[in-house]
């Protein structure tokens, strides 16, 4: 039986069977208020791995920087409608916002700098925490997974994402400073659970940017002490191929399918399916 970086034994996650039908989607918020921990990279690459296993995936770019949009080859500055339009224009059909990418089974709801105004506008909205949930409800039955790529903050946009989601994946870089903000994030998740979305779960903690150094191994151990079995078995290594795939605007599972990091993301995808988090 294989063991992971923490010495935990686990059964090999098998390649999932194709689905006979699609939907309703499991909605996952990729969330951490610290920037630079691999949220967008993991959103794109988990989507890439799941899409190759026949799952229909929608990525909701919920960050005004629009990195997930660009990372899938969509120019958000040239599209007529973005997630911002979907949030505040009730007359628009959500399908007019969703962009098909060149990758089979992956669609994206794009974002650009317009979304930065949403934080202020949401303050005066009725049911302001549930606006995104209302948008996603209209397309939920068309996908197997909806991944919300959150911005690095704990403002109203992130609260909207947590309200709309069934569960959260928390990417944490294998470095000491990345650990410090996770306690604050957990407090926010618990508040959303108690006040708005009692069904919200923490699906897991995904350790990213790992290298074989004493520092990274100590941080990994600290993460495990805090989250125990919520830590995914597969750890994402730091790799130059990830920025290369970002420049190429493709998931690494498609850009360099034989690379170690692509294999790690496929392992995460299989773990999600095996654990029943994703159909």
XYZ file of C-alpha atoms in Angstrom:
279
model
C 0.000 0.000 0.000
C 1.486 3.415 -0.954
C 2.241 6.103 1.627
C 2.033 9.860 1.217
C 4.530 12.563 2.263
C 3.243 12.314 5.834
C 3.703 8.552 5.958
C -0.051 7.882 5.825
C -1.054 4.700 4.057
C -3.849 4.916 1.497
C -5.291 2.811 -1.274
C -4.357 3.910 -4.780
C -7.060 6.148 -6.214
C -8.347 4.481 -9.353
C -9.130 6.201 -12.631
C -12.840 7.071 -12.385
C -15.434 5.563 -14.678
C -17.067 7.861 -17.266
C -20.382 9.380 -16.204
C -23.579 8.314 -17.944
C -25.213 11.688 -17.299
C -24.129 15.110 -16.096
C -25.231 17.286 -13.151
C -26.181 18.539 -10.740
C -22.775 20.049 -10.042
C -20.878 19.977 -6.786
C -19.842 23.597 -6.140
C -16.342 24.029 -4.700
C -14.860 27.329 -3.501
C -11.073 27.487 -3.912
C -10.379 29.834 -1.060
C -7.547 31.395 0.917
C -7.279 35.089 1.732
C -3.496 34.959 1.304
C -2.381 35.552 -2.250
C 0.208 33.523 -4.119
C -0.670 30.131 -2.647
C -1.840 28.497 -5.888
C -5.609 29.076 -5.858
C -5.951 29.908 -9.534
C -3.320 27.411 -10.635
C -5.068 24.662 -8.682
C -8.517 25.687 -9.948
C -7.353 25.446 -13.566
C -5.386 22.219 -13.150
C -7.942 20.330 -11.066
C -10.485 21.356 -13.710
C -8.102 20.118 -16.403
C -7.662 16.744 -14.712
C -11.378 16.275 -14.037
C -12.264 17.261 -17.606
C -9.978 14.511 -18.922
C -11.885 12.059 -16.733
C -15.071 13.091 -18.546
C -16.405 15.538 -15.953
C -17.993 18.757 -17.201
C -16.398 21.649 -15.316
C -17.288 25.331 -15.009
C -14.692 27.666 -13.511
C -16.176 30.826 -12.037
C -13.455 33.478 -12.027
C -14.369 35.467 -8.919
C -11.204 37.538 -8.738
C -11.065 41.026 -10.350
C -7.538 40.225 -11.550
C -9.113 37.685 -13.914
C -6.178 35.268 -13.741
C -8.302 32.129 -14.238
C -9.896 33.713 -17.317
C -6.524 34.527 -18.881
C -5.139 31.154 -17.778
C -7.762 29.417 -19.922
C -7.047 31.503 -23.006
C -10.013 33.907 -22.767
C -9.444 37.662 -23.142
C -11.864 39.087 -20.566
C -11.371 42.624 -21.870
C -12.933 41.714 -25.202
C -15.921 39.661 -23.984
C -19.202 41.518 -23.725
C -20.427 39.931 -20.492
C -18.560 38.806 -17.371
C -19.466 37.402 -13.964
C -20.011 41.026 -12.890
C -22.813 41.299 -15.480
C -24.356 38.068 -14.221
C -24.378 39.349 -10.637
C -26.121 42.673 -11.285
C -28.066 42.368 -14.544
C -31.083 40.122 -13.992
C -32.167 40.434 -17.618
C -29.032 38.730 -18.934
C -29.060 34.978 -19.620
C -26.211 33.365 -17.660
C -25.386 31.290 -20.755
C -24.413 34.539 -22.508
C -21.754 35.072 -19.833
C -20.226 31.585 -19.912
C -17.364 31.168 -22.368
C -16.433 27.818 -23.894
C -12.686 27.251 -23.805
C -10.692 25.334 -26.395
C -10.453 22.470 -23.895
C -13.130 19.817 -23.944
C -15.458 19.849 -20.907
C -14.089 23.149 -19.474
C -16.119 26.373 -19.528
C -15.339 29.612 -17.721
C -17.405 32.480 -16.361
C -14.877 35.249 -17.006
C -13.940 38.183 -14.790
C -12.063 41.422 -15.282
C -11.373 44.587 -13.303
C -15.109 45.484 -13.380
C -15.599 42.927 -10.627
C -13.682 45.145 -8.201
C -16.756 47.420 -8.079
C -18.970 44.520 -6.992
C -17.744 44.629 -3.392
C -19.222 48.125 -2.972
C -22.402 47.434 -4.947
C -23.211 44.279 -3.005
C -23.456 46.272 0.235
C -26.822 47.704 -0.829
C -28.184 44.519 -2.435
C -31.051 42.609 -0.826
C -29.736 39.162 0.155
C -26.252 40.384 -0.700
C -24.499 37.190 0.438
C -26.590 35.010 -1.895
C -26.314 36.795 -5.233
C -23.742 34.366 -6.702
C -25.728 31.364 -5.439
C -28.718 32.634 -7.424
C -26.611 32.915 -10.585
C -25.098 29.428 -10.290
C -28.456 27.827 -9.544
C -29.435 28.476 -13.179
C -26.605 26.351 -14.626
C -25.932 23.847 -11.856
C -27.623 20.959 -13.651
C -25.413 21.353 -16.724
C -22.089 20.595 -15.003
C -20.557 17.975 -12.739
C -18.272 20.425 -10.920
C -18.325 24.201 -10.513
C -15.060 25.630 -9.137
C -15.147 29.195 -7.788
C -11.698 30.772 -7.932
C -11.906 33.294 -5.072
C -9.975 36.520 -4.696
C -7.365 36.746 -1.912
C -9.536 38.529 0.657
C -12.350 37.819 3.098
C -14.754 40.442 1.750
C -18.287 40.159 0.382
C -17.185 38.410 -2.823
C -15.600 35.595 -0.823
C -18.640 35.401 1.458
C -20.783 35.053 -1.691
C -18.552 32.214 -2.888
C -18.771 30.420 0.481
C -22.551 30.867 0.517
C -22.914 29.408 -2.975
C -20.524 26.496 -2.351
C -21.120 22.985 -1.063
C -17.565 22.888 0.212
C -14.167 24.563 0.334
C -10.723 23.472 -0.797
C -8.004 25.502 0.933
C -4.705 25.686 -0.984
C -1.807 26.345 1.394
C 1.742 26.964 0.188
C 4.375 24.943 2.025
C 5.877 27.962 3.747
C 5.513 29.332 7.256
C 3.761 32.626 6.420
C 1.061 30.811 4.462
C -0.003 29.070 7.666
C -0.693 32.260 9.574
C -3.813 33.334 7.714
C -5.575 29.976 7.657
C -6.986 30.383 11.191
C -8.679 33.622 10.101
C -10.118 31.878 7.039
C -11.482 29.074 9.219
C -13.241 31.664 11.399
C -14.908 33.121 8.303
C -15.964 29.664 7.122
C -17.454 28.903 10.547
C -19.403 32.185 10.518
C -20.853 31.389 7.088
C -21.713 27.879 8.306
C -23.525 29.149 11.402
C -25.329 32.116 9.830
C -25.934 31.484 6.117
C -24.851 28.097 4.742
C -25.011 25.340 7.382
C -24.216 22.661 4.792
C -20.816 24.153 3.924
C -17.974 21.663 4.406
C -14.200 21.904 4.332
C -13.393 19.312 1.692
C -9.689 19.460 2.221
C -6.415 21.325 2.501
C -4.219 21.186 -0.589
C -0.510 21.703 0.065
C 1.146 23.506 -2.859
C 4.643 24.711 -3.821
C 6.294 21.854 -1.958
C 10.017 21.187 -2.221
C 12.085 18.548 -0.454
C 13.502 20.858 2.184
C 13.433 20.690 5.961
C 11.352 23.890 6.087
C 8.663 22.528 3.741
C 8.528 19.226 5.588
C 8.101 21.034 8.929
C 5.309 23.203 7.480
C 3.617 20.090 6.043
C 3.719 18.492 9.500
C 2.227 21.648 11.073
C -0.582 21.660 8.486
C -1.309 18.020 9.277
C -1.382 18.723 13.034
C -3.983 21.444 12.395
C -6.165 19.633 9.836
C -5.435 15.907 10.253
C -7.199 13.810 7.594
C -8.504 16.911 5.801
C -5.027 17.206 4.218
C -5.095 15.675 0.735
C -2.735 12.753 0.196
C -1.197 14.264 -2.915
C 1.064 17.305 -2.479
C 1.681 19.718 -5.370
C 5.391 20.262 -6.041
C 6.920 23.616 -6.933
C 7.646 23.463 -10.642
C 8.775 25.724 -13.484
C 6.315 23.897 -15.744
C 3.359 25.497 -13.937
C 4.242 29.078 -14.992
C 5.058 27.698 -18.464
C 1.570 26.213 -18.734
C 0.080 29.515 -17.516
C 1.871 31.372 -20.312
C 0.568 28.753 -22.744
C -2.956 29.321 -21.293
C -3.532 25.615 -20.728
C -3.871 23.273 -17.746
C -0.607 21.452 -17.104
C -2.494 18.160 -17.430
C -2.941 19.061 -21.116
C 0.195 21.171 -21.697
C 2.653 18.632 -20.207
C 0.606 15.515 -19.337
C 3.648 13.421 -18.447
C 5.127 15.948 -16.007
C 5.269 15.159 -12.289
C 2.999 18.080 -11.363
C 0.377 17.015 -13.932
C 0.380 13.570 -12.323
C -0.089 15.173 -8.889
C -3.132 17.135 -10.060
C -4.605 13.994 -11.650
C -4.087 12.250 -8.312
C -6.004 15.059 -6.566
C -8.820 14.721 -9.119
C -9.012 10.962 -8.509
C -9.002 11.538 -4.736
C -11.927 13.965 -5.087
C -13.906 11.380 -7.031
C -12.954 8.464 -4.742
C -14.027 10.418 -1.648
C -17.357 11.293 -3.256
C -16.637 15.021 -3.267
C -17.021 14.984 -7.052
C -19.282 12.594 -8.976
